[in-house]
Amino acid sequence: MMEEADKCHIVMYPSPGRGHLMSLVELALSLLRHHSCLSVTVLISSPPHLLPSITPYISSVSSTTPSIAFRHLPSVSLPPSLSPAPTAFSDDPAMYFEHARLNNPNLHQALSELLSASKPSQKPKALVVDFFYGSGAEVAAALRLPAYYYFPSGMNPLAAFLYLPTLHKLTDTSFKDLDGNVDIPGVPSIPAKHMPSRMLDRSSRIYGHFLETSMRLAGSAGLISNTFEALEPRAVKVISEGLCVPDGQTPPVYCIGPLVAANDHISGQDCLSWLDSQPSRSVLFMTFGSMGVFSSKQLRDIAHALERSGVRFLWVVRNPPPDDEVWRNLAIKPEDDPGMDAILPRGFTERTKDRGLVLKSWAPQVAVLSHDSVGGFVSHCGWNSVMEAVCTGVPMIVWPLYAEHRLIRAYLAGEMKLVLSVAETAGGFVTTDELAGRITALMCSEKGSQVRERVAEMRNAAREALSEGGSSRAAMAKLVDSFKSGMM
Ligand code: UDP
């Protein structure tokens, strides 16, 4: 029997949206697997229109893991000026920051109730907040509860966020208007215009949110990141030595990854049967996170590149954005479905039907990457996708699109030589020649084999990190000790 005094209750506070919730619950599950002294309450603040996408997941976790309790906060509405359409919510991180602030009174109420539990072991010892819900840390501070940040990306982007207040003081020009490179301790030198996209314009509201959150990170009880030390040794060392926060303290950093949450039940299971009929490691998989969309011109060039390279492929295609020419040309509204044949080159599906499969919108990525027939992955460099490719040992071509993708690319391609990368034009366009060349290099050349070997080494390092005595397991143990100590 465990002593009451050994038990430790913590609260996790994800921002709305399935991906963020799953990430934090995955963290909880991973901690619980090795530390049965823990119990976790997850506070749900998702607005009503997002609930259908998370309720089945919550039910399945609740039924298998009684140590995780879910508690819904009362719903709050964003002012209409910030939320032109309810579905826009999940695409815009500025709204997460605003939503978090509006939710703070509800968070205060929920934490106060939990803290008033009669048994000391049921009183929360810590709050773990999602990066985008950072203002929740103010509520924790008011209640004298230590707040830890869960940073869902790697150490290289974390270094950039921690160093942002310093960069902010060094210049009053926006990164988008700066020529030359930005030097951040522990991170490859990158062109200023390749900084995380939401940091580019310092007059924007979102830049202000990021700056504020970056300052808060440094004042927290700890920073938890979904990475592992062997993947980003330089950034881990430099952050831990305090070089990214020259004017203050750096909290302890816990690299507890890789955490991989399976998104697999959503749709597209048929593609797994198709993969069963393909030769081992022959298929190139191409999908671009939850938000990657391309113009119809770019989609046609991707299709031409796939035809020219001659490789087998599984390609997830989404409709072009509402301002694309395709809607004008077809004289239909962006909410109407133009059909694949109207977007892709004439006859493409027919010509490639023996070696390719095009899926609409979404594939069960983790299951696809785990399939033996998949031999390469074209990805936008989203951190979850990087972790999933590393864990399954699938070599990547990276094509950064938004957020901190260019910074991650600079590290993975430039410094680690762990991935191949496409070269974009200044407008972000990737030509048929460029993409076809990279695909052939990855799938059919010695260079591709070297990348495959490097990724396999990293997959082994990831397994080691998560095994008994590994760095991520040690970081989890330290984190749990820190929760138990209740130190601010
Ligand atoms: N994903 C998926 N199928 C798709 C595209 C994405 O299952 O067709 C999942 C993917 O496995 C990953 C997440 O969605 O877990 C995307 O996260 P990531 O950090 O890579 O990119 P983001 O969407 O945050 O830009």
Tab-separated table of C-alpha atoms and ligand atoms in Angstrom, residues 19-20 22 152-153 198 259-264 266-267 285-292 316-318 359-369 377 379-388 401-405 408, ligand 1:
chain	number	residue	atom	x	y	z
A	19	GLY	CA	-3.901	18.184	-30.469
A	20	HIS	CA	-3.076	20.252	-27.382
A	22	MET	CA	-3.800	14.900	-26.383
A	152	PRO	CA	5.073	21.035	-27.139
A	153	SER	CA	8.073	21.617	-29.388
A	198	ARG	CA	4.289	34.721	-35.352
A	259	LEU	CA	5.836	11.392	-26.550
A	260	VAL	CA	3.779	10.181	-29.464
A	261	ALA	CA	-0.019	10.260	-29.337
A	262	ALA	CA	-1.808	8.124	-31.903
A	263	ASN	CA	-4.354	10.158	-33.904
A	264	ASP	CA	-5.292	7.031	-35.682
A	266	ILE	CA	-9.987	9.614	-37.052
A	267	SER	CA	-10.219	8.549	-40.694
A	285	PHE	CA	4.164	9.544	-47.510
A	286	MET	CA	3.283	13.202	-47.813
A	287	THR	CA	1.118	15.237	-45.423
A	288	PHE	CA	1.583	18.621	-43.807
A	289	GLY	CA	0.314	18.690	-40.247
A	290	SER	CA	-3.097	19.863	-39.167
A	291	MET	CA	-3.018	23.148	-41.060
A	292	GLY	CA	-0.806	22.798	-44.150
A	316	VAL	CA	-2.831	13.792	-48.344
A	317	VAL	CA	-4.399	16.643	-50.311
A	318	ARG	CA	-6.464	19.501	-48.890
A	359	LEU	CA	-6.305	10.889	-49.610
A	360	LYS	CA	-8.526	13.816	-48.833
A	361	SER	CA	-7.484	15.980	-45.863
A	362	TRP	CA	-6.119	13.488	-43.338
A	363	ALA	CA	-4.273	10.173	-42.912
A	364	PRO	CA	-3.744	8.160	-39.728
A	365	GLN	CA	-0.151	9.400	-39.655
A	366	VAL	CA	1.301	7.375	-36.789
A	367	ALA	CA	-0.094	4.123	-38.212
A	368	VAL	CA	1.127	5.049	-41.700
A	369	LEU	CA	4.642	5.898	-40.525
A	377	PHE	CA	8.042	11.205	-45.435
A	379	SER	CA	6.703	16.868	-43.774
A	380	HIS	CA	6.253	20.516	-42.819
A	381	CYS	CA	8.562	20.099	-39.795
A	382	GLY	CA	5.807	20.254	-37.179
A	383	TRP	CA	7.377	18.946	-33.994
A	384	ASN	CA	4.919	16.095	-33.465
A	385	SER	CA	5.545	14.918	-37.006
A	386	VAL	CA	9.305	15.070	-36.424
A	387	MET	CA	8.960	13.015	-33.213
A	388	GLU	CA	6.726	10.479	-34.968
A	401	LEU	CA	5.397	26.144	-43.867
A	402	TYR	CA	4.604	28.190	-40.743
A	403	ALA	CA	5.260	28.577	-36.983
A	404	GLU	CA	8.831	27.626	-35.961
A	405	HIS	CA	9.353	25.203	-38.878
A	408	ILE	CA	13.603	23.428	-36.775
B	1	UDP	N1	-1.616	14.252	-38.447
B	1	UDP	C1	-2.252	13.104	-38.855
B	1	UDP	N2	-2.630	13.009	-40.158
B	1	UDP	C2	-2.388	13.985	-41.077
B	1	UDP	C3	-1.725	15.151	-40.645
B	1	UDP	C4	-1.357	15.249	-39.329
B	1	UDP	O1	-2.494	12.180	-38.050
B	1	UDP	O2	-2.727	13.796	-42.252
B	1	UDP	C5	-1.203	14.362	-37.029
B	1	UDP	C6	0.263	14.028	-36.869
B	1	UDP	O3	0.420	12.644	-36.616
B	1	UDP	C7	0.692	14.898	-35.706
B	1	UDP	C8	-0.268	16.075	-35.757
B	1	UDP	O4	-1.361	15.686	-36.587
B	1	UDP	O5	0.527	14.210	-34.478
B	1	UDP	C9	0.369	17.316	-36.368
B	1	UDP	O6	1.224	17.872	-35.425
B	1	UDP	P1	2.527	18.642	-35.859
B	1	UDP	O7	3.169	19.153	-34.618
B	1	UDP	O8	3.376	17.805	-36.721
B	1	UDP	O9	2.019	19.811	-36.773
B	1	UDP	P2	0.946	20.991	-36.535
B	1	UDP	O10	-0.352	20.455	-36.958
B	1	UDP	O11	1.001	21.337	-35.076
B	1	UDP	O12	1.457	22.062	-37.427
